[in-house]
Amino acid sequence: MIVWLIGLSGAGKTTVGTRLAARLREESANLVYLDGDLLREVWGGALSHDVAGREVNAERISRLCRMLDRQGVHVVAAVLSIFPRWRAWNRENLSDYFEVFLDVPMDVVVERDTRGLYRAALDGEQSDVVGVDIPFPRPEDPDLVLDSSGRDGTPDELVERIVAALTARVTT
Ligand SMILES: Nc1ncnc2c1ncn2[C@@H]1O[C@H](COP(=O)(O)OP(=O)(O)OP(=O)(O)O)[C@@H](O)[C@H]1O
Ligand SMILES: [Mg+2]
């Protein structure tokens, strides 16, 4: 099973993803948490944040997921994921792929500005920011959409919503 969390910077991928991984590990320890940012460091930190660098990162993460998937390892992946092509690849190549879109209004993530990126981008001091100068194509066919502005609940409540959706899917 691959649970793929998509959302803008500040949408809560890491917050929800780490808690979801801990929650799912209560049932099976056979699970790896992959975070797009941490993987950049794993690859050696040389990738840029422009569209080309992001695509290399996206491809590597998807292919790593396939390797783990083939060995029966579950994955929770938290990835900004702006490439419809790699999302489609995931659905085709990963078994039991479950895509969760943390949909949050742009003004909420700008207000959170967890990395200081949006303010800098809006002030013209930072480029390559998704949602500002790099477009964010909304996922076309996610398995679950949750509003992570607080409207659909706290991060822990969102985790429970995802677990419930995963359980419902297994039993149908
Ligand atoms: N309902 C909510 N769901 C998720 N996050 C929330 C919610 N309410 C507040 N937050 C806060 O929003 C922030 C989300 O930041 P987080 O680093 O998880 O985002 P991210 O999607 O991983 O961003 P990045 O792509 O920059 O790594 C956290 O500070 C979190 O506590
Ligand atoms: Mg993150």
PDB file of N, CA and C in Angstrom, residues 15-111:
ATOM      1  N   THR A  15       3.140  17.159   8.700  1.00  0.00           N
ATOM      2  CA  THR A  15       2.408  17.056   9.973  1.00  0.00           C
ATOM      3  C   THR A  15       1.480  15.844   9.958  1.00  0.00           C
ATOM      4  N   VAL A  16       0.685  15.746   8.906  1.00  0.00           N
ATOM      5  CA  VAL A  16      -0.287  14.643   8.819  1.00  0.00           C
ATOM      6  C   VAL A  16       0.435  13.334   8.480  1.00  0.00           C
ATOM      7  N   GLY A  17       1.416  13.405   7.583  1.00  0.00           N
ATOM      8  CA  GLY A  17       2.109  12.197   7.127  1.00  0.00           C
ATOM      9  C   GLY A  17       2.849  11.479   8.239  1.00  0.00           C
ATOM     10  N   THR A  18       3.567  12.233   9.082  1.00  0.00           N
ATOM     11  CA  THR A  18       4.321  11.572  10.162  1.00  0.00           C
ATOM     12  C   THR A  18       3.350  10.931  11.161  1.00  0.00           C
ATOM     13  N   ARG A  19       2.262  11.626  11.432  1.00  0.00           N
ATOM     14  CA  ARG A  19       1.284  11.049  12.376  1.00  0.00           C
ATOM     15  C   ARG A  19       0.566   9.850  11.767  1.00  0.00           C
ATOM     16  N   LEU A  20       0.282   9.938  10.478  1.00  0.00           N
ATOM     17  CA  LEU A  20      -0.367   8.807   9.807  1.00  0.00           C
ATOM     18  C   LEU A  20       0.554   7.591   9.821  1.00  0.00           C
ATOM     19  N   ALA A  21       1.841   7.825   9.555  1.00  0.00           N
ATOM     20  CA  ALA A  21       2.796   6.705   9.556  1.00  0.00           C
ATOM     21  C   ALA A  21       2.840   6.055  10.942  1.00  0.00           C
ATOM     22  N   ALA A  22       2.893   6.877  11.990  1.00  0.00           N
ATOM     23  CA  ALA A  22       2.928   6.334  13.363  1.00  0.00           C
ATOM     24  C   ALA A  22       1.655   5.543  13.649  1.00  0.00           C
ATOM     25  N   ARG A  23       0.541   6.077  13.202  1.00  0.00           N
ATOM     26  CA  ARG A  23      -0.765   5.433  13.441  1.00  0.00           C
ATOM     27  C   ARG A  23      -0.841   4.083  12.708  1.00  0.00           C
ATOM     28  N   LEU A  24      -0.391   4.056  11.446  1.00  0.00           N
ATOM     29  CA  LEU A  24      -0.460   2.814  10.666  1.00  0.00           C
ATOM     30  C   LEU A  24       0.536   1.779  11.174  1.00  0.00           C
ATOM     31  N   ARG A  25       1.634   2.252  11.755  1.00  0.00           N
ATOM     32  CA  ARG A  25       2.635   1.316  12.301  1.00  0.00           C
ATOM     33  C   ARG A  25       2.100   0.554  13.509  1.00  0.00           C
ATOM     34  N   GLU A  26       1.047   1.074  14.129  1.00  0.00           N
ATOM     35  CA  GLU A  26       0.427   0.319  15.232  1.00  0.00           C
ATOM     36  C   GLU A  26      -0.110  -1.007  14.699  1.00  0.00           C
ATOM     37  N   GLU A  27      -0.505  -1.010  13.414  1.00  0.00           N
ATOM     38  CA  GLU A  27      -1.029  -2.242  12.820  1.00  0.00           C
ATOM     39  C   GLU A  27       0.034  -3.039  12.069  1.00  0.00           C
ATOM     40  N   SER A  28       0.978  -2.341  11.472  1.00  0.00           N
ATOM     41  CA  SER A  28       2.059  -3.038  10.775  1.00  0.00           C
ATOM     42  C   SER A  28       3.323  -2.183  10.819  1.00  0.00           C
ATOM     43  N   ALA A  29       4.376  -2.769  11.371  1.00  0.00           N
ATOM     44  CA  ALA A  29       5.643  -2.027  11.469  1.00  0.00           C
ATOM     45  C   ALA A  29       6.348  -1.955  10.114  1.00  0.00           C
ATOM     46  N   ASN A  30       5.796  -2.681   9.170  1.00  0.00           N
ATOM     47  CA  ASN A  30       6.407  -2.788   7.849  1.00  0.00           C
ATOM     48  C   ASN A  30       6.058  -1.570   6.988  1.00  0.00           C
ATOM     49  N   LEU A  31       6.443  -0.404   7.450  1.00  0.00           N
ATOM     50  CA  LEU A  31       6.028   0.826   6.772  1.00  0.00           C
ATOM     51  C   LEU A  31       7.146   1.856   6.818  1.00  0.00           C
ATOM     52  N   VAL A  32       7.344   2.500   5.678  1.00  0.00           N
ATOM     53  CA  VAL A  32       8.376   3.530   5.585  1.00  0.00           C
ATOM     54  C   VAL A  32       7.703   4.873   5.318  1.00  0.00           C
ATOM     55  N   TYR A  33       8.181   5.906   5.980  1.00  0.00           N
ATOM     56  CA  TYR A  33       7.687   7.254   5.714  1.00  0.00           C
ATOM     57  C   TYR A  33       8.694   7.968   4.822  1.00  0.00           C
ATOM     58  N   LEU A  34       8.234   8.453   3.687  1.00  0.00           N
ATOM     59  CA  LEU A  34       9.110   9.192   2.775  1.00  0.00           C
ATOM     60  C   LEU A  34       8.652  10.637   2.701  1.00  0.00           C
ATOM     61  N   ASP A  35       9.555  11.554   2.908  1.00  0.00           N
ATOM     62  CA  ASP A  35       9.212  12.971   2.816  1.00  0.00           C
ATOM     63  C   ASP A  35      10.053  13.587   1.697  1.00  0.00           C
ATOM     64  N   GLY A  36       9.395  14.274   0.798  1.00  0.00           N
ATOM     65  CA  GLY A  36      10.090  14.864  -0.354  1.00  0.00           C
ATOM     66  C   GLY A  36      11.323  15.661   0.042  1.00  0.00           C
ATOM     67  N   ASP A  37      11.215  16.388   1.129  1.00  0.00           N
ATOM     68  CA  ASP A  37      12.350  17.212   1.561  1.00  0.00           C
ATOM     69  C   ASP A  37      13.503  16.378   2.072  1.00  0.00           C
ATOM     70  N   LEU A  38      13.156  15.380   2.898  1.00  0.00           N
ATOM     71  CA  LEU A  38      14.214  14.527   3.470  1.00  0.00           C
ATOM     72  C   LEU A  38      14.915  13.754   2.361  1.00  0.00           C
ATOM     73  N   LEU A  39      14.141  13.387   1.330  1.00  0.00           N
ATOM     74  CA  LEU A  39      14.768  12.627   0.254  1.00  0.00           C
ATOM     75  C   LEU A  39      15.761  13.462  -0.543  1.00  0.00           C
ATOM     76  N   ARG A  40      15.503  14.738  -0.652  1.00  0.00           N
ATOM     77  CA  ARG A  40      16.487  15.604  -1.326  1.00  0.00           C
ATOM     78  C   ARG A  40      17.852  15.462  -0.650  1.00  0.00           C
ATOM     79  N   GLU A  41      17.824  15.342   0.674  1.00  0.00           N
ATOM     80  CA  GLU A  41      19.077  15.178   1.421  1.00  0.00           C
ATOM     81  C   GLU A  41      19.662  13.785   1.167  1.00  0.00           C
ATOM     82  N   VAL A  42      18.772  12.790   1.095  1.00  0.00           N
ATOM     83  CA  VAL A  42      19.230  11.425   0.828  1.00  0.00           C
ATOM     84  C   VAL A  42      19.943  11.358  -0.527  1.00  0.00           C
ATOM     85  N   TRP A  43      19.399  12.071  -1.527  1.00  0.00           N
ATOM     86  CA  TRP A  43      20.031  12.043  -2.860  1.00  0.00           C
ATOM     87  C   TRP A  43      21.343  12.829  -2.869  1.00  0.00           C
ATOM     88  N   GLY A  44      21.642  13.558  -1.804  1.00  0.00           N
ATOM     89  CA  GLY A  44      22.895  14.295  -1.771  1.00  0.00           C
ATOM     90  C   GLY A  44      22.723  15.799  -1.811  1.00  0.00           C
ATOM     91  N   GLY A  45      21.471  16.253  -1.828  1.00  0.00           N
ATOM     92  CA  GLY A  45      21.224  17.688  -1.693  1.00  0.00           C
ATOM     93  C   GLY A  45      21.541  18.527  -2.916  1.00  0.00           C
ATOM     94  N   ALA A  46      21.769  17.881  -4.070  1.00  0.00           N
ATOM     95  CA  ALA A  46      22.198  18.658  -5.232  1.00  0.00           C
ATOM     96  C   ALA A  46      21.052  19.129  -6.126  1.00  0.00           C
ATOM     97  N   LEU A  47      19.836  18.705  -5.843  1.00  0.00           N
ATOM     98  CA  LEU A  47      18.737  19.044  -6.755  1.00  0.00           C
ATOM     99  C   LEU A  47      18.211  20.461  -6.527  1.00  0.00           C
ATOM    100  N   SER A  48      17.943  21.145  -7.622  1.00  0.00           N
ATOM    101  CA  SER A  48      17.374  22.490  -7.524  1.00  0.00           C
ATOM    102  C   SER A  48      15.876  22.399  -7.207  1.00  0.00           C
ATOM    103  N   HIS A  49      15.299  23.548  -6.914  1.00  0.00           N
ATOM    104  CA  HIS A  49      13.852  23.601  -6.673  1.00  0.00           C
ATOM    105  C   HIS A  49      13.097  24.108  -7.891  1.00  0.00           C
ATOM    106  N   ASP A  50      13.820  24.269  -9.021  1.00  0.00           N
ATOM    107  CA  ASP A  50      13.078  24.665 -10.222  1.00  0.00           C
ATOM    108  C   ASP A  50      12.322  23.449 -10.756  1.00  0.00           C
ATOM    109  N   VAL A  51      11.567  23.657 -11.836  1.00  0.00           N
ATOM    110  CA  VAL A  51      10.688  22.585 -12.310  1.00  0.00           C
ATOM    111  C   VAL A  51      11.494  21.339 -12.679  1.00  0.00           C
ATOM    112  N   ALA A  52      12.666  21.548 -13.296  1.00  0.00           N
ATOM    113  CA  ALA A  52      13.485  20.399 -13.707  1.00  0.00           C
ATOM    114  C   ALA A  52      13.964  19.604 -12.496  1.00  0.00           C
ATOM    115  N   GLY A  53      14.454  20.306 -11.473  1.00  0.00           N
ATOM    116  CA  GLY A  53      14.927  19.632 -10.256  1.00  0.00           C
ATOM    117  C   GLY A  53      13.791  18.929  -9.547  1.00  0.00           C
ATOM    118  N   ARG A  54      12.648  19.563  -9.535  1.00  0.00           N
ATOM    119  CA  ARG A  54      11.485  18.947  -8.881  1.00  0.00           C
ATOM    120  C   ARG A  54      11.047  17.683  -9.611  1.00  0.00           C
ATOM    121  N   GLU A  55      11.190  17.702 -10.949  1.00  0.00           N
ATOM    122  CA  GLU A  55      10.759  16.504 -11.680  1.00  0.00           C
ATOM    123  C   GLU A  55      11.700  15.332 -11.422  1.00  0.00           C
ATOM    124  N   VAL A  56      12.998  15.607 -11.320  1.00  0.00           N
ATOM    125  CA  VAL A  56      13.947  14.531 -10.997  1.00  0.00           C
ATOM    126  C   VAL A  56      13.578  13.943  -9.631  1.00  0.00           C
ATOM    127  N   ASN A  57      13.286  14.810  -8.672  1.00  0.00           N
ATOM    128  CA  ASN A  57      12.912  14.351  -7.325  1.00  0.00           C
ATOM    129  C   ASN A  57      11.636  13.499  -7.394  1.00  0.00           C
ATOM    130  N   ALA A  58      10.653  13.990  -8.141  1.00  0.00           N
ATOM    131  CA  ALA A  58       9.369  13.274  -8.257  1.00  0.00           C
ATOM    132  C   ALA A  58       9.580  11.881  -8.850  1.00  0.00           C
ATOM    133  N   GLU A  59      10.385  11.821  -9.912  1.00  0.00           N
ATOM    134  CA  GLU A  59      10.615  10.528 -10.558  1.00  0.00           C
ATOM    135  C   GLU A  59      11.328   9.566  -9.604  1.00  0.00           C
ATOM    136  N   ARG A  60      12.335  10.063  -8.907  1.00  0.00           N
ATOM    137  CA  ARG A  60      13.082   9.178  -7.993  1.00  0.00           C
ATOM    138  C   ARG A  60      12.187   8.657  -6.876  1.00  0.00           C
ATOM    139  N   ILE A  61      11.338   9.533  -6.347  1.00  0.00           N
ATOM    140  CA  ILE A  61      10.468   9.096  -5.247  1.00  0.00           C
ATOM    141  C   ILE A  61       9.495   8.033  -5.756  1.00  0.00           C
ATOM    142  N   SER A  62       8.914   8.259  -6.916  1.00  0.00           N
ATOM    143  CA  SER A  62       7.974   7.275  -7.462  1.00  0.00           C
ATOM    144  C   SER A  62       8.670   5.931  -7.694  1.00  0.00           C
ATOM    145  N   ARG A  63       9.866   5.983  -8.242  1.00  0.00           N
ATOM    146  CA  ARG A  63      10.575   4.723  -8.524  1.00  0.00           C
ATOM    147  C   ARG A  63      11.016   4.029  -7.231  1.00  0.00           C
ATOM    148  N   LEU A  64      11.379   4.812  -6.233  1.00  0.00           N
ATOM    149  CA  LEU A  64      11.721   4.225  -4.930  1.00  0.00           C
ATOM    150  C   LEU A  64      10.482   3.549  -4.326  1.00  0.00           C
ATOM    151  N   CYS A  65       9.341   4.213  -4.464  1.00  0.00           N
ATOM    152  CA  CYS A  65       8.093   3.606  -3.969  1.00  0.00           C
ATOM    153  C   CYS A  65       7.842   2.269  -4.655  1.00  0.00           C
ATOM    154  N   ARG A  66       8.100   2.200  -5.951  1.00  0.00           N
ATOM    155  CA  ARG A  66       7.864   0.940  -6.659  1.00  0.00           C
ATOM    156  C   ARG A  66       8.786  -0.162  -6.132  1.00  0.00           C
ATOM    157  N   MET A  67      10.042   0.218  -5.854  1.00  0.00           N
ATOM    158  CA  MET A  67      10.972  -0.779  -5.323  1.00  0.00           C
ATOM    159  C   MET A  67      10.481  -1.314  -3.978  1.00  0.00           C
ATOM    160  N   LEU A  68      10.054  -0.408  -3.113  1.00  0.00           N
ATOM    161  CA  LEU A  68       9.565  -0.816  -1.790  1.00  0.00           C
ATOM    162  C   LEU A  68       8.272  -1.617  -1.926  1.00  0.00           C
ATOM    163  N   ASP A  69       7.395  -1.146  -2.798  1.00  0.00           N
ATOM    164  CA  ASP A  69       6.106  -1.805  -3.024  1.00  0.00           C
ATOM    165  C   ASP A  69       6.314  -3.262  -3.467  1.00  0.00           C
ATOM    166  N   ARG A  70       7.278  -3.459  -4.340  1.00  0.00           N
ATOM    167  CA  ARG A  70       7.537  -4.816  -4.852  1.00  0.00           C
ATOM    168  C   ARG A  70       8.057  -5.749  -3.764  1.00  0.00           C
ATOM    169  N   GLN A  71       8.597  -5.142  -2.688  1.00  0.00           N
ATOM    170  CA  GLN A  71       9.075  -5.963  -1.560  1.00  0.00           C
ATOM    171  C   GLN A  71       8.043  -6.035  -0.446  1.00  0.00           C
ATOM    172  N   GLY A  72       6.847  -5.541  -0.743  1.00  0.00           N
ATOM    173  CA  GLY A  72       5.751  -5.640   0.214  1.00  0.00           C
ATOM    174  C   GLY A  72       5.839  -4.658   1.362  1.00  0.00           C
ATOM    175  N   VAL A  73       6.630  -3.586   1.161  1.00  0.00           N
ATOM    176  CA  VAL A  73       6.753  -2.578   2.214  1.00  0.00           C
ATOM    177  C   VAL A  73       5.702  -1.490   1.965  1.00  0.00           C
ATOM    178  N   HIS A  74       4.960  -1.135   3.011  1.00  0.00           N
ATOM    179  CA  HIS A  74       3.999  -0.044   2.890  1.00  0.00           C
ATOM    180  C   HIS A  74       4.730   1.293   2.951  1.00  0.00           C
ATOM    181  N   VAL A  75       4.153   2.285   2.270  1.00  0.00           N
ATOM    182  CA  VAL A  75       4.792   3.607   2.243  1.00  0.00           C
ATOM    183  C   VAL A  75       3.756   4.700   2.505  1.00  0.00           C
ATOM    184  N   VAL A  76       4.126   5.656   3.347  1.00  0.00           N
ATOM    185  CA  VAL A  76       3.402   6.928   3.397  1.00  0.00           C
ATOM    186  C   VAL A  76       4.367   7.951   2.809  1.00  0.00           C
ATOM    187  N   ALA A  77       3.956   8.601   1.711  1.00  0.00           N
ATOM    188  CA  ALA A  77       4.831   9.569   1.053  1.00  0.00           C
ATOM    189  C   ALA A  77       4.206  10.958   1.119  1.00  0.00           C
ATOM    190  N   ALA A  78       4.994  11.926   1.567  1.00  0.00           N
ATOM    191  CA  ALA A  78       4.535  13.313   1.643  1.00  0.00           C
ATOM    192  C   ALA A  78       5.326  14.113   0.617  1.00  0.00           C
ATOM    193  N   VAL A  79       4.663  14.465  -0.484  1.00  0.00           N
ATOM    194  CA  VAL A  79       5.390  15.029  -1.616  1.00  0.00           C
ATOM    195  C   VAL A  79       4.588  16.172  -2.242  1.00  0.00           C
ATOM    196  N   LEU A  80       5.253  17.254  -2.552  1.00  0.00           N
ATOM    197  CA  LEU A  80       4.516  18.382  -3.143  1.00  0.00           C
ATOM    198  C   LEU A  80       3.893  17.991  -4.487  1.00  0.00           C
ATOM    199  N   SER A  81       4.612  17.200  -5.266  1.00  0.00           N
ATOM    200  CA  SER A  81       4.016  16.518  -6.422  1.00  0.00           C
ATOM    201  C   SER A  81       3.233  17.397  -7.389  1.00  0.00           C
ATOM    202  N   ILE A  82       3.940  18.117  -8.263  1.00  0.00           N
ATOM    203  CA  ILE A  82       3.247  19.000  -9.215  1.00  0.00           C
ATOM    204  C   ILE A  82       3.111  18.373 -10.600  1.00  0.00           C
ATOM    205  N   PHE A  83       3.493  17.098 -10.728  1.00  0.00           N
ATOM    206  CA  PHE A  83       3.542  16.521 -12.062  1.00  0.00           C
ATOM    207  C   PHE A  83       2.440  15.489 -12.294  1.00  0.00           C
ATOM    208  N   PRO A  84       1.400  15.879 -13.051  1.00  0.00           N
ATOM    209  CA  PRO A  84       0.318  14.934 -13.352  1.00  0.00           C
ATOM    210  C   PRO A  84       0.869  13.631 -13.941  1.00  0.00           C
ATOM    211  N   ARG A  85       1.937  13.749 -14.704  1.00  0.00           N
ATOM    212  CA  ARG A  85       2.546  12.585 -15.338  1.00  0.00           C
ATOM    213  C   ARG A  85       3.022  11.556 -14.293  1.00  0.00           C
ATOM    214  N   TRP A  86       3.630  12.039 -13.222  1.00  0.00           N
ATOM    215  CA  TRP A  86       4.152  11.098 -12.217  1.00  0.00           C
ATOM    216  C   TRP A  86       3.059  10.577 -11.301  1.00  0.00           C
ATOM    217  N   ARG A  87       2.019  11.394 -11.147  1.00  0.00           N
ATOM    218  CA  ARG A  87       0.864  10.878 -10.391  1.00  0.00           C
ATOM    219  C   ARG A  87       0.225   9.740 -11.184  1.00  0.00           C
ATOM    220  N   ALA A  88       0.113   9.920 -12.504  1.00  0.00           N
ATOM    221  CA  ALA A  88      -0.475   8.876 -13.354  1.00  0.00           C
ATOM    222  C   ALA A  88       0.416   7.631 -13.339  1.00  0.00           C
ATOM    223  N   TRP A  89       1.709   7.856 -13.362  1.00  0.00           N
ATOM    224  CA  TRP A  89       2.669   6.734 -13.310  1.00  0.00           C
ATOM    225  C   TRP A  89       2.459   5.948 -12.017  1.00  0.00           C
ATOM    226  N   ASN A  90       2.283   6.681 -10.923  1.00  0.00           N
ATOM    227  CA  ASN A  90       2.059   6.029  -9.632  1.00  0.00           C
ATOM    228  C   ASN A  90       0.852   5.096  -9.712  1.00  0.00           C
ATOM    229  N   ARG A  91      -0.223   5.636 -10.249  1.00  0.00           N
ATOM    230  CA  ARG A  91      -1.458   4.839 -10.267  1.00  0.00           C
ATOM    231  C   ARG A  91      -1.286   3.581 -11.118  1.00  0.00           C
ATOM    232  N   GLU A  92      -0.493   3.721 -12.138  1.00  0.00           N
ATOM    233  CA  GLU A  92      -0.295   2.582 -13.036  1.00  0.00           C
ATOM    234  C   GLU A  92       0.697   1.561 -12.477  1.00  0.00           C
ATOM    235  N   ASN A  93       1.699   2.051 -11.753  1.00  0.00           N
ATOM    236  CA  ASN A  93       2.817   1.169 -11.389  1.00  0.00           C
ATOM    237  C   ASN A  93       2.872   0.728  -9.933  1.00  0.00           C
ATOM    238  N   LEU A  94       2.083   1.369  -9.087  1.00  0.00           N
ATOM    239  CA  LEU A  94       2.137   1.021  -7.665  1.00  0.00           C
ATOM    240  C   LEU A  94       0.876   0.244  -7.298  1.00  0.00           C
ATOM    241  N   SER A  95       1.052  -0.835  -6.564  1.00  0.00           N
ATOM    242  CA  SER A  95      -0.122  -1.608  -6.176  1.00  0.00           C
ATOM    243  C   SER A  95      -0.778  -0.905  -5.000  1.00  0.00           C
ATOM    244  N   ASP A  96      -2.095  -0.914  -4.971  1.00  0.00           N
ATOM    245  CA  ASP A  96      -2.795  -0.362  -3.810  1.00  0.00           C
ATOM    246  C   ASP A  96      -2.351   1.082  -3.533  1.00  0.00           C
ATOM    247  N   TYR A  97      -2.437   1.900  -4.577  1.00  0.00           N
ATOM    248  CA  TYR A  97      -2.038   3.313  -4.490  1.00  0.00           C
ATOM    249  C   TYR A  97      -3.226   4.143  -4.027  1.00  0.00           C
ATOM    250  N   PHE A  98      -3.020   4.922  -2.967  1.00  0.00           N
ATOM    251  CA  PHE A  98      -4.108   5.733  -2.414  1.00  0.00           C
ATOM    252  C   PHE A  98      -3.628   7.172  -2.307  1.00  0.00           C
ATOM    253  N   GLU A  99      -4.260   8.040  -3.093  1.00  0.00           N
ATOM    254  CA  GLU A  99      -3.801   9.427  -3.182  1.00  0.00           C
ATOM    255  C   GLU A  99      -4.703  10.341  -2.355  1.00  0.00           C
ATOM    256  N   VAL A 100      -4.078  11.085  -1.449  1.00  0.00           N
ATOM    257  CA  VAL A 100      -4.823  12.010  -0.579  1.00  0.00           C
ATOM    258  C   VAL A 100      -4.383  13.433  -0.918  1.00  0.00           C
ATOM    259  N   PHE A 101      -5.353  14.258  -1.269  1.00  0.00           N
ATOM    260  CA  PHE A 101      -5.049  15.657  -1.573  1.00  0.00           C
ATOM    261  C   PHE A 101      -5.413  16.518  -0.368  1.00  0.00           C
ATOM    262  N   LEU A 102      -4.397  17.128   0.252  1.00  0.00           N
ATOM    263  CA  LEU A 102      -4.645  18.086   1.334  1.00  0.00           C
ATOM    264  C   LEU A 102      -4.889  19.436   0.669  1.00  0.00           C
ATOM    265  N   ASP A 103      -6.145  19.698   0.449  1.00  0.00           N
ATOM    266  CA  ASP A 103      -6.559  20.884  -0.296  1.00  0.00           C
ATOM    267  C   ASP A 103      -6.733  22.024   0.688  1.00  0.00           C
ATOM    268  N   VAL A 104      -6.020  23.087   0.474  1.00  0.00           N
ATOM    269  CA  VAL A 104      -6.076  24.196   1.422  1.00  0.00           C
ATOM    270  C   VAL A 104      -6.016  25.494   0.622  1.00  0.00           C
ATOM    271  N   PRO A 105      -6.827  26.469   0.987  1.00  0.00           N
ATOM    272  CA  PRO A 105      -6.792  27.731   0.236  1.00  0.00           C
ATOM    273  C   PRO A 105      -5.410  28.376   0.320  1.00  0.00           C
ATOM    274  N   MET A 106      -5.021  28.990  -0.782  1.00  0.00           N
ATOM    275  CA  MET A 106      -3.706  29.640  -0.863  1.00  0.00           C
ATOM    276  C   MET A 106      -3.531  30.661   0.273  1.00  0.00           C
ATOM    277  N   ASP A 107      -4.582  31.404   0.591  1.00  0.00           N
ATOM    278  CA  ASP A 107      -4.407  32.450   1.623  1.00  0.00           C
ATOM    279  C   ASP A 107      -4.078  31.840   2.990  1.00  0.00           C
ATOM    280  N   VAL A 108      -4.518  30.600   3.236  1.00  0.00           N
ATOM    281  CA  VAL A 108      -4.214  29.958   4.526  1.00  0.00           C
ATOM    282  C   VAL A 108      -2.726  29.596   4.587  1.00  0.00           C
ATOM    283  N   VAL A 109      -2.189  29.035   3.510  1.00  0.00           N
ATOM    284  CA  VAL A 109      -0.759  28.669   3.562  1.00  0.00           C
ATOM    285  C   VAL A 109       0.138  29.905   3.525  1.00  0.00           C
ATOM    286  N   VAL A 110      -0.331  30.955   2.856  1.00  0.00           N
ATOM    287  CA  VAL A 110       0.447  32.201   2.862  1.00  0.00           C
ATOM    288  C   VAL A 110       0.462  32.772   4.279  1.00  0.00           C
ATOM    289  N   GLU A 111      -0.657  32.682   4.934  1.00  0.00           N
ATOM    290  CA  GLU A 111      -0.743  33.164   6.326  1.00  0.00           C
ATOM    291  C   GLU A 111       0.142  32.311   7.241  1.00  0.00           C
TER     292      GLU A 111
END
